[in-house]
Amino acid sequence: MLALPRVLIILIFFLSISCIVSYSMRFDLQSGANKCISEDIKTNAMTVGKYMVVNANDALQLPDTHKITVRVTSPYGNNYHYGENVGSGNFAFTAAETGDYMTCFWAHEHKPAVTITVEFEWKSGVDAKDWSKVAKKGQVEVMALELKKLFDIVSSIHDEMFYLREREEEMQQLNVSTNSKMATFSFLSLVVCLSVAGFQFWHLKTFFESKKLL
């Protein structure tokens, strides 16, 4: 039977898999078109990414028609990376803002139109760290490195729980504020409707009295 601490470690490890943000994809981009990919990243989280235009013929140099423009922006529109007319590139930064970060790819328009295949990998959080360099720099053993990974994963889960709790509180406050505004709006709408109805009644009564119909 497994000891309780070991069971907890295994449980934390599997939970951590869902908390690590990592994208690895390949997509087609038509000339003259663009494609944007977003990811919700919290403050002080590290993120790294790399992209490359797939060259159909490795023996030849990538043609200019297959060059792309790439921009990475924060939720408030700050630029974190920009590459113009490039075939590949990478970026790495620590998020200073919480929210949706956007990576957009543009393909210049060409005639005849061409289709560009792009490989894109985006990692955030614990998965963004280069553990091979950490092991080489510290000359640590494999077990010590795994323990450090586990510690960082647990810290990431802890931070993620607090982050989700803060988002939940924000959503609750938004719901309360929305309900309050809707109640006020409904009350004002009722007052306006009653006022209009009263005015119409008074106007009709005055009209009929002036015509001596009442």
Coordinates of C-alpha atoms in Angstrom, one line a residue:
M1 CA 0.0 0.0 0.0
L2 CA 1.3 3.4 -0.9
A3 CA 2.2 5.8 1.9
L4 CA -0.1 8.8 2.2
P5 CA 2.5 11.4 1.3
R6 CA 3.3 9.5 -1.9
V7 CA -0.4 9.3 -2.8
L8 CA -0.7 13.1 -2.3
I9 CA 2.3 13.7 -4.5
I10 CA 0.8 11.5 -7.3
L11 CA -2.5 13.3 -6.9
I12 CA -0.8 16.7 -7.1
F13 CA 1.1 15.7 -10.1
F14 CA -2.0 14.7 -12.1
L15 CA -3.8 17.8 -11.0
S16 CA -0.9 19.9 -12.2
I17 CA -1.2 18.6 -15.7
S18 CA -4.4 20.5 -16.1
C19 CA -2.9 23.7 -14.6
I20 CA 0.0 24.0 -17.1
V21 CA -0.8 26.0 -20.2
S22 CA 0.9 24.6 -23.3
Y23 CA -0.1 24.9 -26.9
S24 CA 1.6 23.1 -29.8
M25 CA -0.2 23.5 -33.1
R26 CA 0.1 23.7 -36.8
F27 CA -2.3 25.8 -38.9
D28 CA -2.7 27.1 -42.5
L29 CA -2.7 30.9 -43.2
Q30 CA -3.9 32.2 -46.5
S31 CA -2.1 35.2 -48.0
G32 CA -3.8 38.5 -47.1
A33 CA -5.4 36.9 -44.1
N34 CA -4.6 36.8 -40.4
K35 CA -5.1 34.5 -37.4
C36 CA -5.1 35.4 -33.7
I37 CA -4.7 33.1 -30.7
S38 CA -5.4 34.2 -27.2
E39 CA -4.6 32.9 -23.7
D40 CA -5.6 34.0 -20.2
I41 CA -2.4 34.6 -18.3
K42 CA -2.1 35.9 -14.8
T43 CA 0.4 38.5 -13.4
N44 CA 4.0 37.4 -12.9
A45 CA 3.5 34.1 -14.9
M46 CA 6.3 33.3 -17.3
T47 CA 5.4 32.6 -20.9
V48 CA 7.5 31.5 -23.9
G49 CA 6.6 30.9 -27.5
K50 CA 8.2 30.0 -30.8
Y51 CA 6.8 29.9 -34.3
M52 CA 8.1 28.8 -37.7
V53 CA 6.9 28.8 -41.3
V54 CA 7.0 25.2 -42.6
N55 CA 9.2 25.1 -45.7
A56 CA 7.8 22.6 -48.2
N57 CA 11.3 22.2 -49.7
D58 CA 14.1 22.1 -47.1
A59 CA 16.7 22.2 -49.9
L60 CA 15.6 25.7 -50.9
Q61 CA 15.5 28.9 -49.0
L62 CA 12.1 30.1 -47.7
P63 CA 10.6 32.3 -50.4
D64 CA 9.5 35.9 -49.6
T65 CA 5.9 35.0 -50.4
H66 CA 5.9 32.8 -47.3
K67 CA 7.2 35.4 -44.8
I68 CA 4.8 36.5 -42.1
T69 CA 4.3 39.2 -39.5
V70 CA 3.8 38.3 -35.8
R71 CA 2.7 40.5 -32.9
V72 CA 2.1 39.6 -29.2
T73 CA 0.1 42.0 -27.2
S74 CA -1.2 42.3 -23.6
P75 CA -4.8 42.8 -22.5
Y76 CA -4.2 46.5 -22.5
G77 CA -2.6 46.6 -25.9
N78 CA 1.1 46.7 -24.9
N79 CA 3.5 45.1 -27.3
Y80 CA 5.6 42.2 -26.0
H81 CA 6.9 40.9 -29.4
Y82 CA 6.9 42.0 -33.0
G83 CA 8.4 40.3 -36.0
E84 CA 7.9 41.7 -39.5
N85 CA 8.4 39.7 -42.7
V86 CA 10.0 36.7 -40.9
G87 CA 10.1 33.0 -41.3
S88 CA 10.5 32.1 -37.7
G89 CA 11.0 33.6 -34.3
N90 CA 10.4 33.3 -30.5
F91 CA 9.4 35.3 -27.6
A92 CA 9.6 35.1 -23.8
F93 CA 8.4 37.4 -21.1
T94 CA 6.9 37.6 -17.6
A95 CA 3.3 38.8 -17.7
A96 CA 2.8 42.2 -16.0
E97 CA -0.9 42.2 -16.5
T98 CA -3.7 39.7 -15.9
G99 CA -6.0 38.8 -18.8
D100 CA -6.1 37.6 -22.4
Y101 CA -2.7 37.9 -24.2
M102 CA -3.0 37.8 -28.0
T103 CA -0.6 36.4 -30.6
C104 CA -1.6 37.4 -34.1
F105 CA -0.1 36.2 -37.4
W106 CA -0.5 38.1 -40.7
A107 CA 0.4 36.9 -44.2
H108 CA 1.1 39.5 -46.8
E109 CA -1.2 39.5 -49.8
H110 CA 0.3 37.9 -52.9
K111 CA -1.1 37.1 -56.4
P112 CA -1.6 34.4 -57.1
A113 CA -2.6 33.5 -53.5
V114 CA -0.5 31.2 -51.5
T115 CA -1.2 29.0 -48.4
I116 CA 1.4 29.3 -45.6
T117 CA 1.7 26.5 -42.9
V118 CA 2.8 27.8 -39.5
E119 CA 4.0 25.8 -36.5
F120 CA 3.3 27.5 -33.2
E121 CA 4.2 26.5 -29.7
W122 CA 3.1 28.5 -26.6
K123 CA 3.9 27.6 -23.0
S124 CA 3.0 29.4 -19.8
G125 CA 3.6 28.8 -16.1
V126 CA 5.8 25.9 -14.9
D127 CA 6.0 24.4 -18.3
A128 CA 7.6 27.6 -19.7
K129 CA 10.8 27.0 -17.6
D130 CA 13.9 25.5 -19.2
W131 CA 14.6 22.7 -16.7
S132 CA 17.6 21.4 -18.7
K133 CA 19.4 24.7 -18.0
V134 CA 18.3 24.6 -14.4
A135 CA 19.8 21.2 -13.9
K136 CA 23.0 22.1 -15.8
K137 CA 23.5 25.3 -13.9
G138 CA 22.9 23.9 -10.4
Q139 CA 24.5 20.5 -11.1
V140 CA 21.7 18.9 -9.2
E141 CA 20.7 15.2 -9.3
V142 CA 17.7 14.0 -11.2
M143 CA 15.7 13.5 -8.0
A144 CA 16.4 17.0 -6.7
L145 CA 15.4 18.4 -10.1
E146 CA 12.1 16.5 -10.0
L147 CA 11.5 17.7 -6.4
K148 CA 12.1 21.3 -7.6
K149 CA 9.7 20.7 -10.5
L150 CA 7.1 19.3 -8.0
F151 CA 7.6 22.3 -5.7
D152 CA 7.1 24.8 -8.6
I153 CA 4.0 22.8 -9.7
V154 CA 2.5 22.9 -6.2
S155 CA 3.2 26.7 -6.0
S156 CA 1.6 27.1 -9.4
I157 CA -1.5 25.3 -8.3
H158 CA -1.6 27.3 -5.1
D159 CA -1.4 30.6 -7.1
E160 CA -3.9 29.3 -9.6
M161 CA -6.4 28.6 -6.8
F162 CA -6.1 32.1 -5.4
Y163 CA -6.3 33.5 -8.9
L164 CA -9.6 31.6 -9.5
R165 CA -10.9 32.7 -6.2
E166 CA -10.2 36.4 -7.1
R167 CA -11.9 35.9 -10.4
E168 CA -14.9 34.3 -8.7
E169 CA -15.2 37.3 -6.3
E170 CA -15.0 39.7 -9.2
M171 CA -17.8 37.8 -11.0
Q172 CA -19.9 37.8 -7.8
Q173 CA -19.4 41.6 -7.5
L174 CA -20.3 42.0 -11.1
N175 CA -23.5 40.0 -10.7
V176 CA -24.5 42.0 -7.6
S177 CA -23.8 45.2 -9.5
T178 CA -25.7 44.1 -12.5
N179 CA -28.7 43.0 -10.5
S180 CA -28.7 46.3 -8.7
K181 CA -28.6 48.2 -12.0
M182 CA -31.3 46.0 -13.5
A183 CA -33.6 46.6 -10.4
T184 CA -33.0 50.4 -10.7
F185 CA -33.6 50.3 -14.4
S186 CA -36.8 48.3 -13.9
F187 CA -38.1 50.7 -11.3
L188 CA -37.3 53.7 -13.5
S189 CA -39.0 52.0 -16.4
L190 CA -42.1 51.4 -14.3
V191 CA -42.2 55.0 -13.1
V192 CA -41.9 56.3 -16.7
C193 CA -44.6 54.0 -17.9
L194 CA -47.0 55.0 -15.1
S195 CA -46.1 58.7 -15.7
V196 CA -46.9 58.4 -19.4
A197 CA -50.1 56.5 -18.7
G198 CA -51.2 59.2 -16.2
F199 CA -50.3 62.0 -18.6
Q200 CA -52.3 60.2 -21.4
F201 CA -55.3 59.8 -19.0
W202 CA -55.1 63.5 -18.0
H203 CA -54.8 64.6 -21.6
L204 CA -57.8 62.5 -22.8
K205 CA -59.9 63.7 -19.8
T206 CA -59.0 67.3 -20.6
F207 CA -59.8 66.8 -24.3
F208 CA -63.2 65.2 -23.6
E209 CA -64.1 67.9 -21.1
S210 CA -63.2 70.6 -23.5
K211 CA -65.5 69.0 -26.1
K212 CA -68.1 68.6 -23.4
L213 CA -68.3 64.9 -24.0
L214 CA -67.9 64.2 -20.3

